[in-house]
Every structure is written in structure tokens, then in C-alpha cells.
């Protein structure tokens, strides 16, 4: 028990002087790094532009209100496309994520030494690259449009879904699998009757969760030309049509909130 | 044995369906099929298929709905032309070019890291009081509602959209990206931390209260030790997310490596793109490993 002496009295302390010093040093380094980072940002900022930020905000809000309500009739198609990108993207991602997850899970992979690292690499590399970057790449390959967005969303989602799914597979109850095996089931039957029912709730949860995230992401894919409502946003921003911009932002907000509500309801029903 | 039981026993066992209510199940299945057809081939595709089967005449069409439910357009000739570019991109990963644009890459990565660190620190600092306010067992109702509203707004707005608005207001540069990431961190961290505070062990907090502790002492000794491991874990996770997000904020002019990446894509310099993507992936892997080690040490 760390004790310090103060005026001849022994006083209880939470930490020893050494650990206290280490903590103090760590905080100091952390603070120094933060201040340095802040200074870098500050150096790269034109602070004189900030003098009239209030005016700029007032100006933009003045231009953006009221939203151009009549424009909403033209947003039906973009929002339908956005929904299609999110939904079909999630479906394709799940189709590809399921085999990857089974190859990556320790208890179902055919080879821990060769197949598992490859599956993990697929998961990490698809997950670390943002869907906008995938979209940027795919627009240059398949051309601008919904298809590029759809593929971008599906590639980005593979890693996410496969990671959560393989963690769920690793956590399954082995007793049930053994029981199915004991009946003389083939490996395929073990899969269908022993493993799949155990991960089905997790699978459905992951699917809906990712669908919700994909709605958010697909709303901005249009900024790089990959279809959906982001395309409308980009064209309105380019001509500084602020009333249209504010309407589009409102529509996106409503779509995101509805998506989150549906996803929360479905996940609540499963769990 | 009754005949009804006999009949039941004679039937082969079937796996129970995932959705138990049959009405709901079938509505869901048929609804999804209709949606899938409309979303993939669209009404134009359906009418084309019907014309092809010969059920309807050659002039048949759904008319105006074709414009809305147009389905997904696949331009095969465009893909055939772009395929070479895709192949070049894949080949570029075999020999990424770090050197010829190294100055730009270095500057972009540096800016991304600086933005990530600053915004994570500021985001955490703001999200702690917001999380305390958003936990129902600590905050009174008015404060709870205000903090929950902050969390909801922050979570509903996409980072890119916030960045676009901030770039319009503050001009190009890392400041817009920094504020965007801090704002996004608040919604993420405050929500999860508030949930953790709501699930804390009441007994420990009560015990501190019964010693006559003030409110700040109560928070510091009764609540803080219980949520600290989770807070550190979430902060590490958010650091990782913020770095990944900072890589795309540059696409809309909010600073970071995204700007360099966008330029490289525009010039079709796939070897530079590959170099940047490799740097991003390696950094993310390193951060994930680091956060894994730290979380394992704390818990």
C-alpha cells in the first residue's frame, strides 16, 4: 500500500510516487502533442476570414430559407436511387461477407495458416477505405451512376459485416454443433443445423445495422458522381442554389432518421 | 392415440421459421421481392421482359413510372472501356509510387494526423459533460433532453455534409475538418458513454454519496472509475474512426490526405493512389492493434 509521510504522519495514497510520476509524464506528453496539433491547424487557417463568420452564417441561412419546397417533386428519383444503393449494396455485401466470415472465424476456417490471414486481409482492407474513396475509384472504372455507388457500398460493407459475423461465429455454443455432429450429419448439415441457427439473430442484426449506416453513406456518394441524392446536392451546391440545398439536406435528414428508426425497431424485435 | 396426434407425429420435422408469424413472414418476403425487382430492373425492365415473352404487344410500356423506377443502368461498353483502368489500379498495388508525389502525400498525411489528434481530444473533452447530461440516472429531465438533442443532431448529420457546410462558412483548410470531426465525435462518444453510465452499478455510487460527498466528488469517485475503461476503449476506437474519416474530408476541401487522393484520382495516377491507400490501411491497422493492446491492458 503506497504511503507518504507528511509532518511525521503516515498518509494513505492511491498510487506510489513512481506510478504517479509516470502518469504525470504521460499527461504532459499528451497535452504537448495536442497543443502542437492545434498550433498546426491554427497555422494553416486564415484567421482573418473568421472576422465576419457571423455575417457569412447569417447570409447563407438567409439565402437558404425558406427551402424551395416545389423542388421536392424532382427529388423522388434521387431518393429512390439512394435507397436502392443502400439496400442492394447491403444485400451484395452480405452475400460476399458470409463466405469471408466463415473463412476468417477460427472454428470454421479450413486453414488457420493460409486461408484465415487472407480473409482477415480482405476484411481490413475493405473496412479501412471509406466508401467515398471506393466510389471515386469505381466512377473512373464503371462510369458515373448508380452502379458505381452500389459497388462502392457493397465493397465497403464486406469488411464490416464479415468482421462482426466472424466474431459471432467464434462465439457460438460448441455443444449444439457437437450434438448435430453426433447424429452423423455431414459438414454441410452441421453448418445448416448447428451453426447457422445460432448466428441467425446476429446476422439479421448486422444486416439491418449496416443498412442503416449505408443509407447515411449513400446520401453523399453522389458528390463524387456515384448517383443518388448526393448528385442533386452537388449540382445545387455548384450553382449556389441555397434554397434547394437546404431542402435536400432536410430530405436527407428525414431519410436518415427513418432508416435509424426502422433499424432500431427491427433490432429490438430480434434481440 | 388420437388421430390428430398421430397425424402430427407422422409428419417430418421441419426447421422452425426465423419469423414466426406467417402473415408477417409472407408480407415481408413478397414485399422484398417486389422491391428487388423494381430496384434492379425497374418497370422498364419488366415491360421489356413482358414484351419479350409475347404476353403483351410491342407497344406496351408503363409510361411515366419508367422514369422513377428506372432500375440500375449498366453501361457495358463504358465498363469495357473502364476495365483497363481497373486493371491498372490493381496492378498499381504491386508497384505503388511513394516517391514522385511524396511531398504532397507527406503533407496530407501529416495534416490528417494533426486533425485526428486535435479533434479527438476536443471531441472527448466536450462529449464527457454531454454524456453526463444525457444519462437519465444523473441528469434532471431538462438537461437530459437538451443533451440527447445534441447527440441526435450530431449523429444524424453525415460528416461530409457538415464538412461541406463548414467549408462554405470557414473556407478551405484543416479548421473545417477539425470542427467536423470534433462534432461527429461528440455524438458517437456521448451516446455510448451515456448508455454505459446508465448501466453502471448503483451501489458503488450510493456508497460514495453516503459518505457525504459533494456532487463533483460523487461523479469523480462513484461514477468515473466505473466508466473509465469503456471511455478509454471508445476514445481509442474513435481515434481510429476519425483518422479514416479525415482521409475523405479532403475531397470536399476540409484538409487532410483526401485532397491529395482526389488530385491523384483526377490525374489517373493510380500508383500514387495505391501508395496513399496503402499508407491509410497500414495506419488504420496500426491504430487498431494499438487500441486492442490498450483495451486488453485496461480490462
XYZ file of C-alpha atoms in Angstrom:
570
model
C 0.000 0.000 0.000
C 1.561 3.314 -1.053
C 2.048 5.618 1.916
C 3.618 9.045 2.101
C 4.953 10.774 5.201
C 3.649 14.260 5.892
C 4.784 16.062 9.093
C 5.636 12.690 10.588
C 2.138 11.353 9.859
C 1.593 8.415 7.517
C -0.964 9.316 4.859
C -2.642 6.806 2.535
C -2.241 7.425 -1.205
C -3.836 5.838 -4.226
C -0.575 5.458 -6.161
C 3.133 5.087 -5.489
C 5.313 8.117 -6.289
C 6.749 6.269 -9.283
C 3.421 5.464 -10.918
C 2.284 8.981 -10.133
C 5.289 10.381 -11.945
C 4.690 8.136 -14.964
C 1.065 9.254 -15.159
C 2.036 12.873 -14.838
C 4.600 12.465 -17.626
C 2.068 10.734 -19.888
C -0.429 13.536 -19.399
C 2.287 16.101 -20.127
C 3.268 14.369 -23.382
C -0.381 14.036 -24.393
C -1.029 17.699 -23.710
C 2.090 18.725 -25.631
C 1.010 16.636 -28.644
C -2.456 18.171 -28.554
C -1.165 21.732 -28.307
C 1.268 21.083 -31.138
C -1.556 19.654 -33.291
C -3.750 22.628 -32.532
C -0.949 25.031 -33.439
C -0.506 23.253 -36.792
C -4.210 23.649 -37.574
C -4.133 27.240 -36.453
C -1.108 27.985 -38.649
C -2.923 26.575 -41.664
C -6.040 28.624 -41.063
C -6.696 32.070 -42.437
C -7.908 33.647 -39.224
C -8.793 36.971 -40.817
C -11.568 35.074 -42.626
C -13.118 34.413 -39.221
C -13.769 38.092 -38.556
C -17.010 38.041 -40.492
C -18.142 34.444 -39.835
C -21.336 35.740 -38.253
C -22.201 37.672 -41.386
C -21.460 34.674 -43.618
C -23.655 32.393 -41.496
C -26.463 34.954 -41.489
C -26.070 35.418 -45.237
C -26.199 31.685 -46.015
C -29.119 30.991 -43.696
C -30.909 33.989 -45.195
C -30.414 32.595 -48.676
C -31.249 29.021 -47.682
C -34.584 29.817 -46.028
C -37.275 29.089 -46.903
C -36.364 25.798 -48.642
C -37.506 25.502 -52.267
C -40.458 23.221 -51.476
C -41.553 22.947 -55.120
C -38.228 21.237 -55.920
C -39.308 18.187 -53.911
C -41.128 16.690 -56.916
C -37.751 16.243 -58.619
C -36.207 14.522 -55.600
C -38.304 11.336 -55.844
C -35.940 9.662 -58.267
C -32.698 10.568 -56.428
C -34.041 9.362 -53.095
C -35.265 6.120 -54.686
C -31.790 5.627 -56.140
C -30.164 6.340 -52.777
C -32.392 3.744 -51.130
C -31.592 1.255 -53.899
C -27.840 1.827 -53.449
C -28.106 1.251 -49.702
C -30.396 -1.796 -49.885
C -28.869 -3.623 -52.839
C -25.388 -2.691 -51.625
C -26.125 -4.279 -48.258
C -27.509 -7.427 -49.905
C -24.472 -7.865 -52.175
C -22.150 -7.137 -49.250
C -23.824 -9.818 -47.138
C -23.619 -12.361 -49.957
C -19.864 -11.767 -50.150
C -19.333 -11.309 -46.387
C -20.793 -14.690 -45.363
C -18.101 -16.860 -47.001
C -15.374 -14.440 -45.888
C -16.654 -14.614 -42.306
C -16.681 -18.429 -42.322
C -13.131 -18.441 -43.699
C -11.994 -15.922 -41.070
C -13.592 -17.477 -37.985
C -11.114 -19.598 -36.031
C -13.518 -22.502 -35.575
C -14.773 -22.799 -39.160
C -11.775 -21.794 -41.282
C -10.341 -24.594 -43.429
C -6.756 -23.482 -42.725
C -5.627 -21.150 -39.950
C -2.254 -20.633 -41.508
C -3.154 -19.740 -45.092
C -6.853 -19.010 -45.549
C -7.527 -17.101 -42.329
C -4.883 -14.363 -42.870
C -6.162 -13.796 -46.415
C -9.737 -13.472 -45.184
C -8.606 -11.073 -42.443
C -6.690 -9.015 -45.006
C -9.844 -8.744 -47.131
C -11.747 -7.598 -44.055
C -9.181 -4.988 -43.011
C -8.529 -3.554 -46.450
C -12.204 -3.194 -47.398
C -13.018 -1.751 -43.995
C -10.274 0.858 -43.754
C -11.045 2.524 -47.057
C -14.049 4.828 -46.920
C -16.957 4.246 -49.317
C -16.387 7.668 -50.887
C -12.890 6.593 -51.934
C -14.237 3.334 -53.348
C -16.871 5.380 -55.182
C -14.202 7.698 -56.578
C -12.332 4.692 -57.931
C -15.400 2.923 -59.296
C -16.675 6.032 -61.033
C -13.461 6.028 -63.032
C -13.902 2.316 -63.837
C -17.627 1.754 -64.482
C -18.529 5.372 -65.175
C -20.716 7.737 -63.129
C -24.083 6.433 -61.986
C -25.923 4.269 -59.503
C -23.886 1.156 -60.340
C -20.624 2.731 -59.106
C -22.260 3.729 -55.823
C -23.778 0.299 -55.392
C -20.470 -1.497 -55.839
C -18.668 1.031 -53.612
C -21.172 0.498 -50.797
C -21.010 -3.281 -51.135
C -17.201 -3.385 -51.068
C -17.035 -1.061 -48.079
C -19.620 -3.155 -46.199
C -17.947 -6.541 -46.759
C -15.286 -5.927 -44.132
C -17.706 -4.527 -41.587
C -20.276 -7.320 -41.927
C -17.656 -10.072 -42.147
C -15.867 -8.822 -39.023
C -19.000 -8.742 -36.873
C -20.201 -12.028 -38.344
C -16.966 -13.921 -37.760
C -16.903 -12.685 -34.162
C -20.429 -14.067 -33.785
C -19.356 -17.387 -35.340
C -16.415 -17.649 -32.944
C -18.762 -17.157 -30.002
C -21.197 -19.962 -30.877
C -22.043 -22.718 -28.448
C -19.968 -25.783 -29.430
C -22.297 -28.184 -27.584
C -25.037 -27.692 -30.153
C -22.612 -28.268 -33.005
C -21.336 -31.438 -31.325
C -24.906 -32.652 -30.898
C -25.605 -32.285 -34.609
C -22.289 -33.969 -35.426
C -23.216 -36.873 -33.105
C -26.275 -37.631 -35.237
C -23.923 -38.364 -38.137
C -24.541 -35.150 -40.042
C -22.358 -34.176 -42.975
C -20.244 -30.983 -42.669
C -22.865 -29.128 -44.733
C -25.643 -30.326 -42.432
C -23.610 -29.321 -39.378
C -23.342 -25.878 -40.914
C -27.062 -25.575 -41.679
C -28.470 -27.099 -38.473
C -25.683 -26.466 -35.955
C -24.063 -23.137 -36.780
C -26.493 -21.126 -38.906
C -29.404 -21.077 -36.397
C -27.030 -19.783 -33.724
C -25.728 -16.860 -35.781
C -29.031 -16.013 -37.495
C -30.086 -13.324 -34.957
C -26.620 -11.746 -35.111
C -26.758 -11.904 -38.915
C -30.120 -10.156 -39.102
C -28.949 -7.544 -36.615
C -25.766 -6.867 -38.584
C -27.709 -6.650 -41.852
C -30.127 -4.037 -40.540
C -27.388 -2.126 -38.712
C -25.271 -1.936 -41.862
C -28.314 -0.979 -43.949
C -28.869 1.967 -41.628
C -25.216 3.064 -41.969
C -25.368 2.562 -45.739
C -28.326 4.922 -46.058
C -26.216 7.623 -44.400
C -23.242 6.898 -46.628
C -25.168 6.596 -49.877
C -26.633 10.074 -49.432
C -23.211 11.621 -50.025
C -21.857 9.252 -52.700
C -23.311 11.495 -55.402
C -20.724 14.143 -54.533
C -18.172 12.127 -56.493
C -20.680 11.207 -59.223
C -21.901 7.852 -57.905
C -25.632 8.511 -58.100
C -28.351 9.143 -55.570
C -29.427 12.309 -53.817
C -25.818 13.467 -53.402
C -25.809 14.164 -57.135
C -28.682 16.620 -56.702
C -26.872 18.135 -53.702
C -23.695 18.578 -55.703
C -25.413 20.225 -58.666
C -27.319 22.591 -56.363
C -24.141 23.467 -54.469
C -22.266 24.117 -57.694
C -24.740 26.811 -58.728
C -25.117 28.063 -55.132
C -28.859 27.345 -55.146
C -29.103 27.507 -51.355
C -32.916 27.036 -51.076
C -32.558 23.743 -52.971
C -29.554 22.766 -50.840
C -31.495 23.279 -47.620
C -34.412 21.223 -48.953
C -32.084 18.381 -49.962
C -30.395 18.440 -46.556
C -33.835 18.263 -44.940
C -34.809 15.271 -47.102
C -31.525 13.511 -46.249
C -32.110 14.153 -42.547
C -35.631 12.679 -42.750
C -34.340 9.626 -44.686
C -31.576 9.030 -42.142
C -33.940 9.361 -39.179
C -36.472 6.961 -40.765
C -33.679 4.495 -41.543
C -32.410 4.616 -37.963
C -35.941 4.200 -36.607
C -36.618 1.135 -38.785
C -33.246 -0.366 -37.884
C -33.794 0.194 -34.152
C -37.291 -1.370 -34.365
C -36.080 -4.450 -36.231
C -33.078 -4.945 -33.949
C -35.353 -4.535 -30.936
C -37.663 -7.215 -32.327
C -34.770 -9.645 -32.903
C -32.982 -9.200 -29.589
C -53.640 -42.235 -29.513
C -55.898 -39.723 -31.163
C -55.888 -39.321 -34.903
C -54.779 -35.698 -34.691
C -51.694 -36.579 -32.672
C -50.965 -39.468 -34.992
C -51.065 -37.171 -37.988
C -48.765 -34.740 -36.214
C -46.275 -37.450 -35.269
C -46.254 -38.819 -38.799
C -45.077 -35.516 -40.207
C -41.386 -34.993 -40.791
C -39.636 -32.449 -38.567
C -39.058 -29.083 -40.126
C -36.806 -26.274 -39.023
C -38.868 -23.594 -37.284
C -39.025 -20.447 -39.440
C -36.999 -17.399 -38.429
C -40.080 -15.152 -38.368
C -42.841 -16.998 -36.552
C -45.929 -15.060 -37.720
C -46.795 -16.473 -41.187
C -48.691 -13.372 -42.346
C -45.806 -11.082 -41.464
C -43.319 -13.524 -42.996
C -45.090 -13.691 -46.344
C -45.762 -9.959 -46.485
C -42.051 -9.433 -45.870
C -40.946 -11.980 -48.487
C -43.314 -10.753 -51.229
C -42.656 -7.115 -50.384
C -38.902 -7.601 -50.627
C -39.233 -9.462 -53.933
C -41.344 -6.676 -55.437
C -38.884 -4.086 -54.160
C -35.888 -6.008 -55.506
C -37.430 -6.290 -58.972
C -38.313 -2.592 -59.022
C -34.888 -1.574 -57.740
C -32.805 -3.768 -60.045
C -34.547 -3.939 -63.427
C -37.285 -1.354 -62.811
C -40.613 -1.045 -64.589
C -38.807 -0.548 -67.881
C -37.156 -3.935 -67.402
C -40.481 -5.570 -66.516
C -42.196 -4.208 -69.609
C -39.272 -5.293 -71.752
C -39.492 -8.777 -70.272
C -43.252 -8.892 -70.878
C -42.766 -7.770 -74.495
C -40.085 -10.425 -74.917
C -42.370 -13.202 -73.628
C -45.060 -12.042 -76.063
C -47.794 -11.666 -73.429
C -48.231 -8.014 -74.380
C -47.913 -6.122 -77.622
C -44.686 -4.478 -78.802
C -46.001 -1.011 -77.896
C -46.598 -1.911 -74.257
C -44.963 0.326 -71.636
C -45.610 1.535 -68.083
C -45.164 5.098 -69.272
C -44.197 7.725 -66.729
C -43.278 5.284 -63.953
C -40.261 4.186 -66.018
C -38.610 7.458 -65.094
C -38.932 6.895 -61.350
C -38.424 3.114 -61.175
C -35.736 3.076 -63.802
C -33.733 0.317 -62.185
C -29.979 0.136 -62.329
C -28.378 1.185 -65.523
C -25.404 -0.940 -66.535
C -23.455 0.564 -69.399
C -21.472 -2.418 -70.609
C -19.459 -0.505 -73.189
C -18.397 2.014 -70.527
C -17.376 -0.803 -68.182
C -15.439 -2.473 -71.000
C -13.549 0.766 -71.544
C -13.045 1.369 -67.821
C -11.968 -2.197 -67.154
C -8.450 -1.438 -68.296
C -8.279 1.370 -65.746
C -9.449 -1.021 -63.037
C -6.757 -3.478 -64.016
C -4.153 -0.692 -63.942
C -5.350 0.192 -60.459
C -4.933 -3.376 -59.258
C -1.512 -3.568 -60.891
C -0.544 -0.284 -59.218
C -0.781 -2.013 -55.836
C 2.069 -4.261 -56.908
C 4.301 -1.243 -57.508
C 2.982 1.757 -55.572
C 4.723 5.051 -56.225
C 5.624 6.714 -52.940
C 8.351 8.968 -54.280
C 7.163 11.209 -57.109
C 4.405 12.899 -55.059
C 5.974 12.229 -51.677
C 5.838 15.928 -50.676
C 2.067 16.085 -51.213
C 1.480 12.710 -49.571
C 3.575 13.668 -46.550
C 1.782 16.994 -46.162
C -1.632 15.345 -46.476
C -0.912 12.537 -44.030
C 0.631 14.981 -41.580
C -2.428 17.205 -41.749
C -4.731 14.199 -41.355
C -2.912 13.020 -38.227
C -2.884 16.506 -36.721
C -6.606 16.903 -37.402
C -7.325 13.459 -35.971
C -5.474 14.088 -32.706
C -6.811 17.588 -32.103
C -10.410 16.716 -32.967
C -10.405 13.524 -30.880
C -9.106 15.372 -27.807
C -11.571 18.247 -28.172
C -14.409 15.846 -29.027
C -13.766 13.759 -25.898
C -13.479 16.863 -23.715
C -16.871 18.121 -24.906
C -18.582 14.744 -25.007
C -17.932 13.929 -21.311
C -20.190 16.677 -19.928
C -22.723 15.947 -22.690
C -22.658 12.248 -21.734
C -23.232 13.096 -18.066
C -26.183 15.215 -19.143
C -27.536 12.511 -21.433
C -27.580 9.832 -18.709
C -31.058 9.694 -17.214
C -29.857 8.474 -13.795
C -27.633 11.504 -13.286
C -29.191 14.451 -15.087
C -32.535 16.146 -14.434
C -35.068 15.975 -17.261
C -34.480 19.389 -18.952
C -30.707 18.857 -19.163
C -31.265 15.275 -20.291
C -33.458 16.420 -23.173
C -31.003 19.119 -24.282
C -28.043 16.730 -24.245
C -29.990 13.990 -26.039
C -30.930 16.556 -28.692
C -27.236 17.444 -29.161
C -26.407 13.747 -29.548
C -29.259 13.182 -32.014
C -28.290 16.143 -34.219
C -24.625 15.166 -34.229
C -25.420 11.575 -35.171
C -27.968 12.404 -37.851
C -25.686 14.704 -39.847
C -23.186 12.975 -42.084
C -19.575 14.126 -41.638
C -19.228 15.024 -45.304
C -22.328 17.198 -45.242
C -21.160 19.007 -42.095
C -17.774 19.497 -43.763
C -19.388 20.977 -46.895
C -21.345 23.476 -44.818
C -18.308 24.369 -42.702
C -16.092 24.800 -45.753
C -18.698 27.165 -47.160
C -18.621 29.158 -43.918
C -14.959 28.954 -42.818
C -13.204 28.499 -46.129
C -10.870 25.687 -47.199
C -8.386 24.212 -44.729
C -7.993 21.885 -41.776
C -10.062 24.025 -39.386
C -13.306 22.948 -41.098
C -12.210 19.305 -40.915
C -11.197 19.675 -37.282
C -14.590 21.096 -36.266
C -16.426 18.461 -38.334
C -14.597 15.581 -36.664
C -14.974 17.061 -33.175
C -18.700 17.488 -33.771
C -19.065 13.907 -35.015
C -17.050 12.613 -32.033
C -19.482 14.238 -29.600
C -22.490 12.332 -30.924
C -20.697 8.997 -31.033
C -18.890 9.141 -27.701
C -21.588 10.890 -25.672
C -24.239 8.379 -26.737
C -22.211 5.280 -25.905
C -20.768 6.761 -22.708
C -24.229 7.845 -21.533
C -25.500 4.298 -22.088
C -22.590 2.999 -20.013
C -23.325 5.475 -17.216
C -26.975 4.423 -17.255
C -25.912 0.786 -16.856
C -23.467 1.444 -14.018
C -23.608 -0.239 -10.631
C -25.811 1.967 -8.432
C -24.487 0.506 -5.175
C -20.983 1.926 -5.597
C -22.325 5.365 -6.438
C -24.680 5.211 -3.418
C -21.783 4.259 -1.150
C -19.824 7.341 -2.178
C -22.910 9.504 -1.709
C -23.466 8.130 1.801
C -20.028 9.367 2.877
C -21.323 12.896 2.399
C -19.519 13.520 -0.900
C -20.327 16.607 -2.938
C -21.712 16.260 -6.465
C -18.284 16.545 -8.134
C -16.792 14.067 -5.645
C -19.686 11.727 -6.302
C -19.060 11.862 -10.065
C -15.306 11.572 -9.646
C -15.216 8.680 -7.153
C -18.585 6.970 -7.658
C -19.191 7.155 -11.414
C -15.859 7.860 -13.109
C -13.999 4.678 -12.031
C -16.866 2.552 -13.332
C -16.981 4.038 -16.835
C -13.288 4.871 -17.290
C -12.256 1.590 -19.025
C -15.077 1.953 -21.504
C -14.308 5.628 -22.058
C -10.684 4.851 -22.893
C -11.695 1.979 -25.187
C -14.241 4.153 -27.016
C -11.750 7.005 -27.316
C -9.211 4.737 -28.969
C -11.888 3.429 -31.313
C -12.946 6.965 -32.158
C -9.331 7.966 -32.842
C -9.282 5.190 -35.419
C -12.603 6.313 -36.973
C -11.513 9.957 -37.032
C -8.363 9.077 -38.934
C -10.365 7.120 -41.503
C -12.862 9.974 -41.850
C -10.113 12.583 -42.115
C -8.953 10.720 -45.207
C -12.139 11.660 -47.057
C -12.827 15.145 -45.705
C -10.209 16.450 -48.107
C -12.498 15.504 -51.015
C -14.686 18.486 -50.116
C -11.747 20.743 -49.241
C -11.633 20.271 -45.477
C -7.947 19.377 -45.262
C -6.071 16.109 -44.914
C -4.919 13.359 -47.234
C -8.259 13.297 -49.122
C -7.273 16.313 -51.190
C -4.080 14.630 -52.367
C -6.014 11.444 -53.083
C -8.612 13.311 -55.118
C -5.920 15.038 -57.185
C -4.205 11.711 -57.827
C -7.501 10.179 -58.982
C -8.179 13.142 -61.240
C -4.771 12.691 -62.857
C -5.305 8.911 -63.128
C -2.044 8.432 -61.197
C -3.084 5.070 -59.828
C 0.380 4.255 -58.475
C 0.208 7.313 -56.207
C -3.375 6.395 -55.254
C -2.178 2.912 -54.334
C 0.622 4.387 -52.211
C -1.836 6.624 -50.331
C -4.316 3.796 -49.794
C -1.550 1.523 -48.501
C -0.471 4.229 -46.039
C -4.079 4.653 -44.854
C -4.620 0.900 -44.469
C -1.340 0.397 -42.597
C -2.060 3.329 -40.266
C -5.566 2.037 -39.558
C -4.199 -1.456 -38.873
C -1.588 0.010 -36.524
C -4.218 2.076 -34.689
C -6.483 -0.963 -34.375
C -3.635 -3.024 -32.981
C -2.730 -0.238 -30.557
C -6.311 0.168 -29.367
C -6.578 -3.603 -28.959
C -3.460 -3.669 -26.769
C -4.612 -0.705 -24.674
C -8.135 -2.100 -24.228
C -6.758 -5.501 -23.249
C -4.490 -3.875 -20.643
C -7.295 -1.835 -19.107
C -9.964 -4.529 -18.887
